Each structure stands twice: as C-alpha cells, then as structure tokens.
Short mmCIF file of C-alpha atoms and ligand atoms in Angstrom, two decimals:
data_model
loop_
_atom_site.label_atom_id
_atom_site.label_comp_id
_atom_site.label_asym_id
_atom_site.label_seq_id
_atom_site.Cartn_x
_atom_site.Cartn_y
_atom_site.Cartn_z
CA MET K 29 20.68 4.64 12.96
CA LEU K 30 22.27 5.30 9.57
CA ILE K 31 25.99 5.17 9.10
CA VAL K 32 26.84 7.23 6.05
CA MET K 33 30.11 6.29 4.40
CA GLN K 34 32.53 8.70 2.71
CA HIS K 35 32.46 8.94 -1.11
CA SER K 36 35.81 7.26 -1.19
CA ALA K 37 34.94 4.43 1.25
CA THR K 38 36.26 1.09 0.05
CA PRO K 39 34.25 -2.16 0.02
CA GLU K 40 36.47 -3.33 2.85
CA GLU K 41 35.62 -0.30 4.98
CA ILE K 42 31.92 -0.91 4.33
CA ARG K 43 32.36 -4.54 5.36
CA GLY K 44 34.11 -3.32 8.52
CA VAL K 45 31.04 -1.28 9.50
CA ILE K 46 28.72 -4.21 8.80
CA ALA K 47 30.89 -6.51 10.90
CA ARG K 48 30.85 -4.04 13.83
CA ILE K 49 27.05 -3.78 13.65
CA GLU K 50 26.71 -7.56 13.72
CA GLU K 51 29.24 -7.87 16.51
CA LEU K 52 26.99 -5.67 18.63
CA GLY K 53 24.04 -7.99 17.94
CA TYR K 54 22.17 -5.81 15.42
CA GLN K 55 21.46 -6.27 11.71
CA ALA K 56 23.07 -4.24 8.94
CA ARG K 57 21.23 -3.02 5.85
CA PRO K 58 23.77 -1.65 3.35
CA MET K 59 22.22 0.80 0.89
CA PRO K 60 24.45 1.79 -1.99
CA GLY K 61 23.45 5.26 -3.24
CA LYS K 62 24.42 7.37 -6.26
CA GLN K 63 26.78 9.51 -4.18
CA ARG K 64 27.75 7.28 -1.27
CA THR K 65 26.77 4.12 0.57
CA ALA K 66 24.84 4.25 3.82
CA VAL K 67 24.60 1.31 6.18
CA GLY K 68 21.38 1.11 8.16
CA LEU K 69 21.38 -0.43 11.61
CA VAL K 70 18.19 -2.23 12.63
CA GLY K 71 17.15 -4.41 15.52
CA ASN K 72 17.74 -1.81 18.24
CA ASP K 73 14.98 -0.85 20.65
CA GLY K 74 16.53 2.39 21.88
CA LYS K 75 19.40 4.69 21.01
CA VAL K 76 22.69 3.10 19.93
CA ASP K 77 25.90 4.89 20.88
CA ALA K 78 27.30 6.68 17.80
CA GLY K 79 30.75 6.30 19.31
CA CYS K 80 30.72 2.62 18.32
CA PHE K 81 31.01 3.62 14.66
CA ALA K 82 32.21 7.24 14.35
CA ALA K 83 35.89 6.36 14.40
CA LEU K 84 35.75 3.41 12.00
CA PRO K 85 37.65 3.94 8.72
CA GLY K 86 35.54 5.31 5.86
CA VAL K 87 32.67 6.62 8.05
CA PHE K 88 31.44 10.10 7.10
CA GLU K 89 28.57 10.70 9.52
CA ILE K 90 26.08 9.04 11.82
CA ILE K 91 22.39 9.90 11.56
CA HIS K 92 20.03 8.93 14.36
CA VAL K 93 16.55 8.11 13.04
CA THR K 94 14.32 9.95 15.45
CA GLN K 95 11.01 8.24 14.57
CA PRO K 96 9.94 4.96 16.21
CA TYR K 97 9.62 3.48 12.71
CA LYS K 98 12.98 3.31 10.99
CA GLN K 99 13.25 1.81 7.52
CA VAL K 100 9.99 3.34 6.30
CA SER K 101 10.96 6.84 7.42
CA ARG K 102 12.10 9.69 5.18
CA GLU K 103 15.16 10.03 7.38
CA TRP K 104 16.17 6.51 6.38
CA SER K 105 15.61 7.06 2.67
CA PRO K 106 14.97 10.57 1.32
CA GLU K 107 14.07 9.26 -2.17
CA ASN K 108 10.47 8.18 -2.85
CA THR K 109 9.97 4.42 -3.07
CA VAL K 110 8.61 3.39 -6.43
CA ILE K 111 6.72 0.09 -6.48
CA ARG K 112 7.39 -1.78 -9.72
CA LEU K 113 4.63 -4.06 -10.94
CA PRO K 114 4.43 -6.44 -13.89
CA GLY K 115 4.06 -4.85 -17.31
CA GLY K 116 5.93 -1.69 -16.36
CA LEU K 117 3.23 -0.29 -14.03
CA THR K 118 4.49 1.70 -11.07
CA ILE K 119 3.04 3.17 -7.90
CA GLY K 120 4.78 6.13 -6.30
CA GLY K 121 6.67 7.20 -9.40
CA GLY K 122 4.64 10.36 -9.99
CA GLU K 123 1.69 8.86 -11.84
CA VAL K 124 -1.75 8.32 -10.33
CA THR K 125 -2.48 4.58 -10.42
CA VAL K 126 -6.15 3.66 -10.34
CA MET K 127 -7.37 0.35 -8.89
CA ALA K 128 -11.07 -0.38 -9.19
CA GLY K 129 -13.55 -3.22 -8.93
CA PRO K 130 -16.16 -4.67 -6.66
CA CYS K 131 -15.88 -4.95 -2.90
CA SER K 132 -16.26 -8.74 -3.25
CA VAL K 133 -15.89 -11.18 -6.09
CA GLU K 134 -19.44 -12.56 -6.36
CA SER K 135 -19.61 -14.55 -9.61
CA GLU K 136 -17.78 -15.03 -12.89
CA GLU K 137 -20.22 -12.83 -14.72
CA GLN K 138 -19.98 -10.03 -12.14
CA ILE K 139 -16.18 -9.92 -11.95
CA LEU K 140 -15.61 -10.16 -15.71
CA GLU K 141 -18.22 -7.53 -16.48
CA THR K 142 -16.71 -5.21 -13.88
CA ALA K 143 -13.15 -5.87 -15.05
CA HIS K 144 -13.98 -4.94 -18.64
CA ALA K 145 -15.89 -1.86 -17.54
CA VAL K 146 -13.16 -0.48 -15.26
CA ARG K 147 -10.47 -1.23 -17.81
CA ASP K 148 -12.40 0.57 -20.54
CA ALA K 149 -12.73 3.56 -18.22
CA GLY K 150 -8.95 3.61 -17.57
CA ALA K 151 -8.30 1.64 -14.38
CA VAL K 152 -5.10 -0.43 -14.51
CA ILE K 153 -5.55 -2.73 -11.51
CA LEU K 154 -8.64 -4.78 -10.64
CA ARG K 155 -9.66 -4.93 -6.98
CA GLY K 156 -12.03 -7.49 -5.47
CA GLY K 157 -12.07 -9.51 -2.28
CA ALA K 158 -12.18 -13.30 -2.41
CA PHE K 159 -11.77 -13.51 1.38
CA LYS K 160 -13.84 -10.84 3.11
CA PRO K 161 -13.46 -9.47 6.64
CA ARG K 162 -17.09 -8.81 7.56
CA THR K 163 -18.32 -7.20 10.74
CA SER K 164 -21.14 -9.76 11.02
CA PRO K 165 -20.48 -13.51 10.77
CA TYR K 166 -23.79 -13.80 8.91
CA SER K 167 -22.74 -11.46 6.09
CA PHE K 168 -21.32 -12.78 2.80
CA GLN K 169 -17.80 -13.99 3.56
CA GLY K 170 -16.48 -14.14 0.00
CA LEU K 171 -16.04 -16.97 -2.50
CA GLY K 172 -12.60 -17.93 -1.15
CA ARG K 173 -10.44 -20.00 -3.52
CA LYS K 174 -13.09 -19.85 -6.23
CA GLY K 175 -12.92 -16.05 -6.02
CA LEU K 176 -9.17 -16.15 -6.56
CA GLN K 177 -9.63 -18.33 -9.65
CA LEU K 178 -12.13 -15.84 -11.02
CA LEU K 179 -9.70 -12.98 -10.43
CA ALA K 180 -7.02 -14.92 -12.30
CA LYS K 181 -9.43 -15.34 -15.18
CA ALA K 182 -10.25 -11.62 -15.18
CA ARG K 183 -6.53 -10.83 -15.28
CA GLU K 184 -6.06 -13.15 -18.24
CA GLU K 185 -9.01 -11.67 -20.15
CA THR K 186 -8.32 -8.00 -19.49
CA GLY K 187 -4.61 -7.64 -18.69
CA LEU K 188 -5.53 -5.80 -15.48
CA LEU K 189 -3.27 -6.55 -12.53
CA ILE K 190 -4.95 -7.82 -9.36
CA VAL K 191 -5.12 -6.52 -5.80
CA THR K 192 -6.94 -8.77 -3.34
CA GLU K 193 -7.00 -9.28 0.40
CA ALA K 194 -5.28 -11.92 2.53
CA LEU K 195 -7.25 -12.37 5.74
CA ASP K 196 -4.75 -14.36 7.77
CA ALA K 197 -1.14 -15.49 7.83
CA GLU K 198 -2.08 -18.96 6.51
CA GLY K 199 -3.79 -17.41 3.47
CA VAL K 200 -0.90 -15.24 2.30
CA ASP K 201 0.74 -17.79 0.01
CA LEU K 202 -2.55 -18.75 -1.58
CA VAL K 203 -3.45 -15.13 -2.27
CA ALA K 204 0.07 -14.39 -3.52
CA GLU K 205 -0.34 -17.04 -6.25
CA VAL K 206 -2.92 -14.83 -7.96
CA ALA K 207 -2.47 -11.32 -6.57
CA ASP K 208 -0.03 -8.81 -8.01
CA ILE K 209 -0.57 -6.87 -4.79
CA ILE K 210 -1.61 -8.44 -1.48
CA GLN K 211 -4.11 -6.29 0.40
CA ILE K 212 -4.04 -6.14 4.19
CA GLY K 213 -7.36 -4.73 5.37
CA ALA K 214 -8.06 -2.06 7.94
CA ARG K 215 -9.21 -4.59 10.54
CA ASN K 216 -5.93 -6.45 10.14
CA MET K 217 -3.49 -3.54 10.17
CA GLN K 218 -2.20 -4.69 13.54
CA ASN K 219 -2.44 -8.43 12.96
CA TYR K 220 1.24 -9.00 13.52
CA SER K 221 1.40 -12.63 12.42
CA LEU K 222 -0.28 -11.62 9.14
CA LEU K 223 2.14 -8.70 8.73
CA LYS K 224 5.10 -11.03 9.30
CA ALA K 225 3.79 -13.56 6.77
CA ALA K 226 3.16 -10.82 4.18
CA GLY K 227 6.62 -9.47 4.97
CA ARG K 228 8.06 -12.77 3.75
CA ALA K 229 5.95 -12.81 0.56
CA GLN K 230 7.55 -11.87 -2.71
CA LYS K 231 4.71 -9.55 -3.69
CA PRO K 232 3.94 -5.88 -2.97
CA VAL K 233 1.55 -5.23 -0.10
CA LEU K 234 -1.25 -2.66 0.07
CA LEU K 235 -1.56 -1.83 3.77
CA LYS K 236 -4.79 -0.12 4.76
CA ARG K 237 -4.96 2.21 7.74
CA GLY K 238 -6.78 0.72 10.71
CA LEU K 239 -10.18 2.00 11.78
CA ALA K 240 -8.72 3.90 14.71
CA ALA K 241 -5.02 3.86 13.87
CA THR K 242 -2.74 6.86 14.13
CA ILE K 243 -0.34 7.56 11.28
CA THR K 244 2.55 6.47 13.52
CA GLU K 245 0.81 3.12 14.08
CA LEU K 246 0.24 2.74 10.32
CA LEU K 247 3.94 3.36 9.67
CA LEU K 248 4.96 0.96 12.44
CA SER K 249 2.82 -1.74 10.79
CA ALA K 250 4.60 -1.00 7.51
CA GLU K 251 7.87 -1.36 9.45
CA TYR K 252 6.86 -4.95 10.29
CA LEU K 253 6.78 -5.72 6.55
CA PHE K 254 10.19 -4.10 6.09
CA ALA K 255 11.63 -5.90 9.09
CA GLU K 256 10.76 -9.22 7.40
CA GLY K 257 12.39 -8.09 4.16
CA ASN K 258 9.43 -6.86 2.09
CA HIS K 259 10.12 -3.28 1.01
CA GLN K 260 7.34 -3.11 -1.56
CA VAL K 261 4.71 -1.43 0.56
CA ILE K 262 1.87 0.83 -0.54
CA LEU K 263 -0.05 2.59 2.21
CA CYS K 264 -3.76 3.31 1.92
CA GLU K 265 -5.89 5.97 3.60
CA ARG K 266 -9.42 4.57 3.88
CA GLY K 267 -10.96 6.75 6.56
CA ILE K 268 -10.99 6.48 10.32
CA ARG K 269 -13.80 6.10 12.83
CA GLY K 270 -15.39 9.41 13.81
CA PHE K 271 -18.36 10.40 15.93
CA ASP K 272 -20.57 11.66 13.11
CA PRO K 273 -22.80 9.08 11.38
CA ALA K 274 -23.24 11.45 8.40
CA THR K 275 -20.53 9.42 6.64
CA ARG K 276 -19.30 5.87 7.21
CA ASN K 277 -15.83 7.11 8.18
CA VAL K 278 -13.91 10.35 8.37
CA PHE K 279 -11.79 10.38 5.24
CA ASP K 280 -8.50 11.80 6.47
CA LEU K 281 -7.10 13.64 3.47
CA THR K 282 -4.43 15.24 5.62
CA ALA K 283 -2.87 11.81 6.05
CA ILE K 284 -1.65 12.01 2.44
CA PRO K 285 0.76 14.95 2.79
CA VAL K 286 1.59 13.91 6.36
CA VAL K 287 2.67 10.42 5.22
CA HIS K 288 4.58 11.88 2.29
CA LYS K 289 6.54 14.02 4.71
CA LEU K 290 7.25 11.25 7.22
CA SER K 291 7.83 8.33 4.88
CA HIS K 292 9.24 7.51 1.46
CA LEU K 293 6.40 5.05 0.79
CA PRO K 294 3.58 5.75 -1.66
CA ILE K 295 0.08 6.31 -0.31
CA VAL K 296 -3.15 5.71 -2.21
CA ALA K 297 -6.65 6.84 -1.25
CA ASP K 298 -9.83 4.80 -0.88
CA PRO K 299 -12.71 7.26 -0.89
CA SER K 300 -15.23 4.38 -1.17
CA HIS K 301 -14.64 3.16 2.39
CA GLY K 302 -13.57 6.67 3.37
CA THR K 303 -17.06 8.03 2.84
CA GLY K 304 -19.33 4.98 2.50
CA LEU K 305 -21.62 7.00 0.24
CA ARG K 306 -21.70 6.67 -3.54
CA ASP K 307 -22.28 10.34 -4.27
CA LYS K 308 -19.32 11.38 -2.08
CA VAL K 309 -16.80 9.08 -3.77
CA THR K 310 -16.01 11.18 -6.86
CA PRO K 311 -15.59 14.52 -5.05
CA MET K 312 -13.28 12.90 -2.50
CA ALA K 313 -11.34 11.06 -5.22
CA ARG K 314 -10.72 14.43 -6.85
CA ALA K 315 -9.66 15.87 -3.51
CA ALA K 316 -7.31 12.95 -2.81
CA ILE K 317 -5.53 13.44 -6.12
CA ALA K 318 -5.25 17.16 -5.45
CA ALA K 319 -3.75 16.30 -2.04
CA GLY K 320 -1.06 14.21 -3.76
CA ALA K 321 -2.35 10.62 -3.52
CA ASP K 322 -0.26 8.18 -5.57
CA GLY K 323 -3.35 6.26 -6.61
CA LEU K 324 -6.98 5.48 -5.93
CA LEU K 325 -8.84 2.38 -4.78
CA ILE K 326 -12.47 2.60 -5.92
CA GLU K 327 -15.37 0.18 -5.50
CA VAL K 328 -17.31 -0.39 -8.70
CA HIS K 329 -20.16 -2.84 -9.26
CA PRO K 330 -22.22 -3.40 -12.41
CA HIS K 331 -25.39 -3.39 -10.29
CA PRO K 332 -24.59 -1.70 -6.95
CA GLU K 333 -28.13 -2.23 -5.69
CA ARG K 334 -27.55 -5.99 -5.88
CA ALA K 335 -24.02 -6.05 -4.45
CA LEU K 336 -23.38 -8.63 -1.72
CA SER K 337 -21.16 -6.15 0.13
CA ASP K 338 -20.67 -2.38 0.17
CA GLY K 339 -23.29 -1.61 -2.49
CA ALA K 340 -24.08 1.78 -0.95
CA GLN K 341 -20.57 3.04 -1.67
CA SER K 342 -20.07 1.31 -5.03
CA LEU K 343 -20.16 3.30 -8.25
CA ASP K 344 -21.77 1.88 -11.37
CA PRO K 345 -19.53 1.71 -14.46
CA GLU K 346 -20.88 4.95 -15.88
CA GLN K 347 -20.23 6.85 -12.66
CA PHE K 348 -16.74 5.37 -12.53
CA SER K 349 -16.04 6.46 -16.06
CA GLU K 350 -17.03 10.01 -15.12
CA LEU K 351 -14.79 9.81 -12.02
CA MET K 352 -11.86 8.87 -14.26
CA LYS K 353 -12.49 11.81 -16.59
CA GLN K 354 -12.55 14.23 -13.71
CA CYS K 355 -9.50 12.69 -12.06
CA ARG K 356 -7.47 13.00 -15.25
CA VAL K 357 -8.13 16.73 -15.24
CA ILE K 358 -7.19 17.15 -11.59
CA ALA K 359 -3.99 15.11 -12.04
CA GLU K 360 -2.88 17.36 -14.91
CA VAL K 361 -3.46 20.46 -12.79
CA ILE K 362 -0.85 19.27 -10.29
CA GLY K 363 1.56 18.13 -13.01
CA ARG K 364 0.80 14.41 -12.83
CA HIS K 365 -1.15 12.05 -15.00
CA VAL K 366 -3.24 8.91 -14.60
CA ALA K 367 -1.20 5.74 -15.22
CA ALA K 368 -1.62 3.87 -18.50
CA PRO K 369 -2.31 0.09 -18.51
CA ALA K 370 0.37 -2.51 -17.87
CA GLU K 371 1.79 -4.35 -20.86
CA VAL K 372 1.11 -7.93 -19.81
C1 LIG I 591 -12.24 -3.57 1.18
O1 LIG I 591 -11.31 -3.02 0.56
O2 LIG I 591 -13.26 -4.04 0.65
C2 LIG I 591 -12.17 -3.56 2.66
C3 LIG I 591 -12.68 -4.56 3.37
O3 LIG I 591 -11.58 -2.47 3.13
P1 LIG I 591 -11.16 -2.03 4.63
O4 LIG I 591 -10.23 -3.09 5.10
O5 LIG I 591 -10.51 -0.71 4.40
O6 LIG I 591 -12.44 -1.94 5.43
MN1 LIG I 592 -15.53 -3.02 0.65
#
C-alpha cells in the first residue's frame, strides 16, 4: 500500500502516518518525491484496510499495490530506477551498458587479455566467475579467492568495473570486496538465504532469471533484496528451459518489455546463456537492444575452443568487437547509445 500525502503535508503529518503504520505492526518507507511525499507500507501479507489511514491529516490518497511484489513494482515507483556505479556509470538511465568477459576466470593471462580486448571494443564492465555454479561436480568450479584477486587486478589495469557471482550467503561479503556488482546466478534465483545476504550488501546486485522462473517469481526474488534494504537491483534475462534442444535455452525477449511495464528496475540481456551458441549471440544481442534492454552481458574468451566453461557460447575478441559495432547502430535507431567507460 502507498499512502500519498498532500502537496502541503507537513513533516509532522508525515510522521503521523509513519507512526500509525508502525503501530499496526508494519514498516514504513517514506519516499519524498518532487511533487509530494508518499509513504510505502511493507510487511503485510494481504490487503490492509485503507480506512486506517484515509482520515489522517495530510493524506491525499491511498493506492493499493495489486501485484504480489510491492517495492519493485511500477505502481510503487513510476520512475525508472537508475543504478549508479563508480566513475559515473549508470544502468537504467537510458544508455545501453555492456558487460563482457569470460564465463570463468581461468588464469591471470586469460582474464587480463580478455579485459583489455573487451575494453578496447567498448565494454565498460568486466564479467567473469571466480565461484562457478556447475551442473556437474566434476566440471571446473572456478579459481575462488584467487579468481577474485585476478579480477581486482584486471580492474586496476583497465578501469573496467567488475561483475562476478556470489554462490552462497557466506560468500557475499568476500565477493563484495572486489565486485562493483554482485551477480546472483540463475540456479540461485530462489536461494532465499543468499538473497537476504545480498540484500544486506552495500553493492548493486545483478539478479538472473531462474531456469524455469516466471517473471512474477523473478520480481518476487528482487523483492527479497528490497525487503532487506538493497534497492540497487538489475534484472537479467538469460533464457529459460524449453523443450527444443536446438538452442541451450529459450531466450525470452518478451521479458524485457514485460518487466519494463511491471517494474521500475532495469533489465539487461544475456544472449550467451540465452542461446548457448556462438553464432546466435550477436543477432540476439541486437534484438535485445531493439527490445529495450538496458544492457548486455556477453561471454568473451580469447580462445573459446580452450575455455574451461561455456566455450561454445563465447565470442572471440574479434567477434565481440563486431557485436559492439552492430549494437551501437541498433541503439541509435531507438534513440539510445552504448555507455562510455567509467572514470575510475
Ligand atoms: C554465468 O553468467 O556464467 C552463469 C553461470 O549464468 P547463469 O546463472 O545464467 O547460468
Ligand atoms: Mn557461463
């Protein structure tokens, strides 16, 4: 529920509404706006009687949020959320922010070579997993702490910001020491203890859609982050499980405009996992930008044939550079442009 105050509401009247919310056992989230202040009510699991607030001094109107997710909904906040990153980079502010790098950090040479290559091509954030969620326990599990150190080194050398995955609640703080954005992977979208830990972190979170998750479930997972106080959430469409083995996943482009309608959060697209096939990544990256994606997450490896994970969907640096050229053109067509590097 949102309690919208009158233009002329005094700080005391706003405090009165907050006190009433707390008296009823809920939490208040005051949101000062340009025109008027709204006070959000959270913590309810069902409809709250508007009559509790309608007659309080200074109240203009009561809006019931109809979706099961509250704070991430458009009803709650009609303005787009803009994620602010170090060096003036933003996600969700109208630019297309490109994150690229290997699936996994494999060695110093590999991550530095990739970082330089993707930066030269125009990416502004380096991706790469140090902790990897692998389907088989016998597959490469990532370099762990060493991988994080290598990412920190790549950041220092190139100025690229870092997005990397936290696999479990215990790992969030460690990852947050190096990451500018903490990634929560598809397999972990409904790992509620991880979501709660990331919700307490002081870093933006990239939340990937689960393998078989509906958009409502994705937004409810984002709500977990909000409920713990982290409002810096970037959603990511990375494909969902389908019945056709022609591609690794079904890349759900429709999710982009659907999420934009339902939520104020930015959504980026990952056509690498979305398709699983190198030659499908660039066409679907173009399509995602045309559909309104706020950014891209692309797997790039200097030698994809030797990659320890996801080589089949990784672009080589030359292919990535071509992707960037094409994406710049598509972005312009819809009145956007590809984000310039951070000033770090
Ligand atoms: C990844 O980004 O390398 C990854 C593991 O992605 P997902 O969680 O979407 O499978
Ligand atoms: Mn991968």
